[in-house]
């Protein structure tokens, strides 16, 4: 059995992309192309996720309950995030749907991205290509924004994000 050296941030992005695909058929190369991540990284990521119990051994079915538990209970400790300076980018956390429709805030959070249409406090994405991939897939964008709300939000935002995240997984 291959050794598990710990999850990497982009493993979460890959799993969320699979969740966003829903019942659509997909190949590893599709995930790689749509996330702008190499085929080998996707393959290695899926192997780590199998060992961690976050995806079934067929590498097609995400273990929804385990992934939600990991995201809501552990992600803010493993991949914490603190907002930094003002930048142009793509809205995330409570600044992006679905939370932007629920939570009112004067503070905007964005993933830095030169082609972004918002200006706000910088949040480092789980992978450098997250902004580009999120622009091409609104469901993935929502999932990643909810994850960011959990990574950096206060207790209220985290609770709302968890409820919204569970809606996507059911």
mmCIF file of C-alpha atoms in Angstrom:
data_model
loop_
_atom_site.group_PDB
_atom_site.id
_atom_site.type_symbol
_atom_site.label_atom_id
_atom_site.label_comp_id
_atom_site.label_asym_id
_atom_site.label_seq_id
_atom_site.Cartn_x
_atom_site.Cartn_y
_atom_site.Cartn_z
ATOM 1 C CA UNK A 1 0.000 0.000 0.000
ATOM 2 C CA UNK A 2 1.261 3.444 -0.892
ATOM 3 C CA UNK A 3 2.331 5.731 1.945
ATOM 4 C CA UNK A 4 0.052 8.666 2.770
ATOM 5 C CA UNK A 5 2.088 11.810 3.398
ATOM 6 C CA UNK A 6 -0.869 14.007 4.225
ATOM 7 C CA UNK A 7 -3.486 15.858 2.257
ATOM 8 C CA UNK A 8 -2.598 18.875 0.128
ATOM 9 C CA UNK A 9 -4.803 21.928 -0.378
ATOM 10 C CA UNK A 10 -5.572 21.108 -4.000
ATOM 11 C CA UNK A 11 -6.933 17.702 -2.915
ATOM 12 C CA UNK A 12 -9.952 19.566 -1.540
ATOM 13 C CA UNK A 13 -10.345 21.487 -4.809
ATOM 14 C CA UNK A 14 -10.315 18.233 -6.789
ATOM 15 C CA UNK A 15 -12.891 16.597 -4.514
ATOM 16 C CA UNK A 16 -15.133 19.664 -4.714
ATOM 17 C CA UNK A 17 -14.871 19.605 -8.518
ATOM 18 C CA UNK A 18 -16.111 16.001 -8.483
ATOM 19 C CA UNK A 19 -18.998 17.046 -6.208
ATOM 20 C CA UNK A 20 -19.784 19.948 -8.565
ATOM 21 C CA UNK A 21 -19.994 17.520 -11.496
ATOM 22 C CA UNK A 22 -22.849 15.703 -9.772
ATOM 23 C CA UNK A 23 -24.040 12.741 -11.852
ATOM 24 C CA UNK A 24 -22.012 13.692 -14.930
ATOM 25 C CA UNK A 25 -19.524 11.117 -16.197
ATOM 26 C CA UNK A 26 -15.943 12.331 -16.056
ATOM 27 C CA UNK A 27 -12.378 11.200 -16.578
ATOM 28 C CA UNK A 28 -9.305 12.264 -14.625
ATOM 29 C CA UNK A 29 -8.129 14.253 -17.641
ATOM 30 C CA UNK A 30 -11.416 16.216 -17.555
ATOM 31 C CA UNK A 31 -10.829 17.179 -13.915
ATOM 32 C CA UNK A 32 -7.216 18.093 -14.694
ATOM 33 C CA UNK A 33 -8.168 20.268 -17.676
ATOM 34 C CA UNK A 34 -11.033 22.017 -15.907
ATOM 35 C CA UNK A 35 -8.922 22.779 -12.814
ATOM 36 C CA UNK A 36 -5.731 23.612 -14.724
ATOM 37 C CA UNK A 37 -3.865 20.955 -12.693
ATOM 38 C CA UNK A 38 -1.671 18.232 -14.238
ATOM 39 C CA UNK A 39 -3.043 14.735 -14.831
ATOM 40 C CA UNK A 40 -0.399 13.243 -12.531
ATOM 41 C CA UNK A 41 -1.335 15.624 -9.689
ATOM 42 C CA UNK A 42 -4.998 14.671 -10.040
ATOM 43 C CA UNK A 43 -4.087 10.979 -9.986
ATOM 44 C CA UNK A 44 -1.867 11.350 -6.908
ATOM 45 C CA UNK A 45 -4.521 13.489 -5.218
ATOM 46 C CA UNK A 46 -7.215 10.877 -5.757
ATOM 47 C CA UNK A 47 -4.903 8.210 -4.330
ATOM 48 C CA UNK A 48 -4.369 10.329 -1.192
ATOM 49 C CA UNK A 49 -8.106 10.898 -0.911
ATOM 50 C CA UNK A 50 -8.803 7.144 -1.151
ATOM 51 C CA UNK A 51 -6.329 6.492 1.676
ATOM 52 C CA UNK A 52 -7.904 9.286 3.739
ATOM 53 C CA UNK A 53 -11.393 7.851 3.205
ATOM 54 C CA UNK A 54 -12.666 10.921 1.357
ATOM 55 C CA UNK A 55 -13.400 9.140 -1.936
ATOM 56 C CA UNK A 56 -14.371 5.538 -2.699
ATOM 57 C CA UNK A 57 -11.732 3.120 -3.981
ATOM 58 C CA UNK A 58 -13.190 3.424 -7.508
ATOM 59 C CA UNK A 59 -12.161 7.111 -7.321
ATOM 60 C CA UNK A 60 -15.554 8.186 -8.659
ATOM 61 C CA UNK A 61 -17.764 8.553 -5.576
ATOM 62 C CA UNK A 62 -16.917 11.196 -2.972
ATOM 63 C CA UNK A 63 -17.632 10.125 0.596
ATOM 64 C CA UNK A 64 -19.864 13.121 1.249
ATOM 65 C CA UNK A 65 -20.231 12.805 5.009
ATOM 66 C CA UNK A 66 -16.492 12.337 5.535
ATOM 67 C CA UNK A 67 -15.625 15.284 3.273
ATOM 68 C CA UNK A 68 -18.127 17.603 4.970
ATOM 69 C CA UNK A 69 -16.778 16.529 8.358
ATOM 70 C CA UNK A 70 -13.187 17.195 7.268
ATOM 71 C CA UNK A 71 -14.060 20.584 5.766
ATOM 72 C CA UNK A 72 -16.167 21.775 8.702
ATOM 73 C CA UNK A 73 -14.055 20.362 11.530
ATOM 74 C CA UNK A 74 -10.478 20.332 10.298
ATOM 75 C CA UNK A 75 -9.870 22.561 7.309
ATOM 76 C CA UNK A 76 -9.591 25.827 9.252
ATOM 77 C CA UNK A 77 -6.780 24.248 11.285
ATOM 78 C CA UNK A 78 -4.959 22.524 8.427
ATOM 79 C CA UNK A 79 -5.251 25.354 5.873
ATOM 80 C CA UNK A 80 -6.027 28.486 7.911
ATOM 81 C CA UNK A 81 -6.451 31.808 6.182
ATOM 82 C CA UNK A 82 -6.269 35.427 7.261
ATOM 83 C CA UNK A 83 -7.255 38.247 4.906
ATOM 84 C CA UNK A 84 -4.455 40.521 3.732
ATOM 85 C CA UNK A 85 -4.212 43.666 1.586
ATOM 86 C CA UNK A 86 -6.705 45.044 -0.921
ATOM 87 C CA UNK A 87 -6.459 43.492 -4.398
ATOM 88 C CA UNK A 88 -8.467 42.948 -7.577
ATOM 89 C CA UNK A 89 -9.931 39.476 -7.790
ATOM 90 C CA UNK A 90 -12.856 37.058 -7.700
ATOM 91 C CA UNK A 91 -15.290 37.150 -4.760
ATOM 92 C CA UNK A 92 -15.055 34.373 -2.174
ATOM 93 C CA UNK A 93 -16.312 33.447 1.306
ATOM 94 C CA UNK A 94 -19.309 35.567 2.352
ATOM 95 C CA UNK A 95 -18.679 37.950 -0.568
ATOM 96 C CA UNK A 96 -19.755 35.321 -3.144
ATOM 97 C CA UNK A 97 -23.002 33.431 -3.635
ATOM 98 C CA UNK A 98 -24.679 31.770 -1.886
ATOM 99 C CA UNK A 99 -23.507 33.540 1.292
ATOM 100 C CA UNK A 100 -23.574 37.025 -0.260
ATOM 101 C CA UNK A 101 -27.358 36.587 -0.508
ATOM 102 C CA UNK A 102 -27.603 35.744 3.212
ATOM 103 C CA UNK A 103 -24.859 37.737 4.949
ATOM 104 C CA UNK A 104 -24.527 41.508 4.638
ATOM 105 C CA UNK A 105 -20.995 42.855 5.043
ATOM 106 C CA UNK A 106 -18.982 45.900 4.050
ATOM 107 C CA UNK A 107 -15.823 43.763 3.833
ATOM 108 C CA UNK A 108 -15.246 42.029 0.519
ATOM 109 C CA UNK A 109 -12.968 38.985 0.295
ATOM 110 C CA UNK A 110 -11.429 37.977 -3.033
ATOM 111 C CA UNK A 111 -8.981 35.514 -4.516
ATOM 112 C CA UNK A 112 -6.310 37.645 -6.203
ATOM 113 C CA UNK A 113 -6.832 37.510 -9.969
ATOM 114 C CA UNK A 114 -5.882 40.160 -12.514
ATOM 115 C CA UNK A 115 -9.038 39.549 -14.559
ATOM 116 C CA UNK A 116 -11.290 39.758 -11.499
ATOM 117 C CA UNK A 117 -14.198 42.169 -11.292
ATOM 118 C CA UNK A 118 -14.112 42.925 -7.545
ATOM 119 C CA UNK A 119 -11.765 44.700 -5.177
ATOM 120 C CA UNK A 120 -11.391 43.333 -1.685
ATOM 121 C CA UNK A 121 -9.186 41.786 0.959
ATOM 122 C CA UNK A 122 -6.954 39.060 -0.430
ATOM 123 C CA UNK A 123 -7.652 35.432 0.466
ATOM 124 C CA UNK A 124 -5.139 32.845 -0.703
ATOM 125 C CA UNK A 125 -7.003 30.133 -2.649
ATOM 126 C CA UNK A 126 -6.397 26.440 -1.990
ATOM 127 C CA UNK A 127 -4.668 26.267 -5.396
ATOM 128 C CA UNK A 128 -3.320 29.094 -7.563
ATOM 129 C CA UNK A 129 -5.680 28.224 -10.439
ATOM 130 C CA UNK A 130 -8.844 28.309 -8.318
ATOM 131 C CA UNK A 131 -9.992 31.740 -9.623
ATOM 132 C CA UNK A 132 -9.686 30.672 -13.268
ATOM 133 C CA UNK A 133 -11.464 27.338 -12.629
ATOM 134 C CA UNK A 134 -14.200 29.000 -10.545
ATOM 135 C CA UNK A 135 -15.033 31.436 -13.344
ATOM 136 C CA UNK A 136 -15.751 28.481 -15.631
ATOM 137 C CA UNK A 137 -17.875 26.547 -13.111
ATOM 138 C CA UNK A 138 -20.381 28.462 -10.927
ATOM 139 C CA UNK A 139 -21.144 25.424 -8.748
ATOM 140 C CA UNK A 140 -17.450 24.897 -8.019
ATOM 141 C CA UNK A 141 -17.183 28.625 -7.255
ATOM 142 C CA UNK A 142 -19.977 28.338 -4.682
ATOM 143 C CA UNK A 143 -18.395 25.285 -3.056
ATOM 144 C CA UNK A 144 -14.965 26.914 -2.839
ATOM 145 C CA UNK A 145 -16.463 30.132 -1.457
ATOM 146 C CA UNK A 146 -18.280 28.140 1.239
ATOM 147 C CA UNK A 147 -15.031 26.386 2.125
ATOM 148 C CA UNK A 148 -13.297 29.758 2.413
ATOM 149 C CA UNK A 149 -16.061 30.997 4.717
ATOM 150 C CA UNK A 150 -15.286 28.040 6.953
ATOM 151 C CA UNK A 151 -11.516 28.607 6.707
ATOM 152 C CA UNK A 152 -11.700 32.241 7.813
ATOM 153 C CA UNK A 153 -15.186 33.074 8.986
ATOM 154 C CA UNK A 154 -16.528 33.671 12.441
ATOM 155 C CA UNK A 155 -18.755 31.075 14.105
ATOM 156 C CA UNK A 156 -21.974 32.453 12.566
ATOM 157 C CA UNK A 157 -20.542 32.439 9.037
ATOM 158 C CA UNK A 158 -19.132 28.954 9.542
ATOM 159 C CA UNK A 159 -22.517 27.594 10.653
ATOM 160 C CA UNK A 160 -24.330 29.138 7.690
ATOM 161 C CA UNK A 161 -21.608 27.905 5.309
ATOM 162 C CA UNK A 162 -21.898 24.376 6.718
ATOM 163 C CA UNK A 163 -25.665 24.332 6.117
ATOM 164 C CA UNK A 164 -25.198 25.614 2.553
ATOM 165 C CA UNK A 165 -22.372 23.136 1.911
ATOM 166 C CA UNK A 166 -24.513 20.218 3.092
ATOM 167 C CA UNK A 167 -27.234 21.275 0.615
ATOM 168 C CA UNK A 168 -24.745 20.736 -2.229
ATOM 169 C CA UNK A 169 -23.756 17.321 -0.899
ATOM 170 C CA UNK A 170 -27.310 15.972 -0.524
#
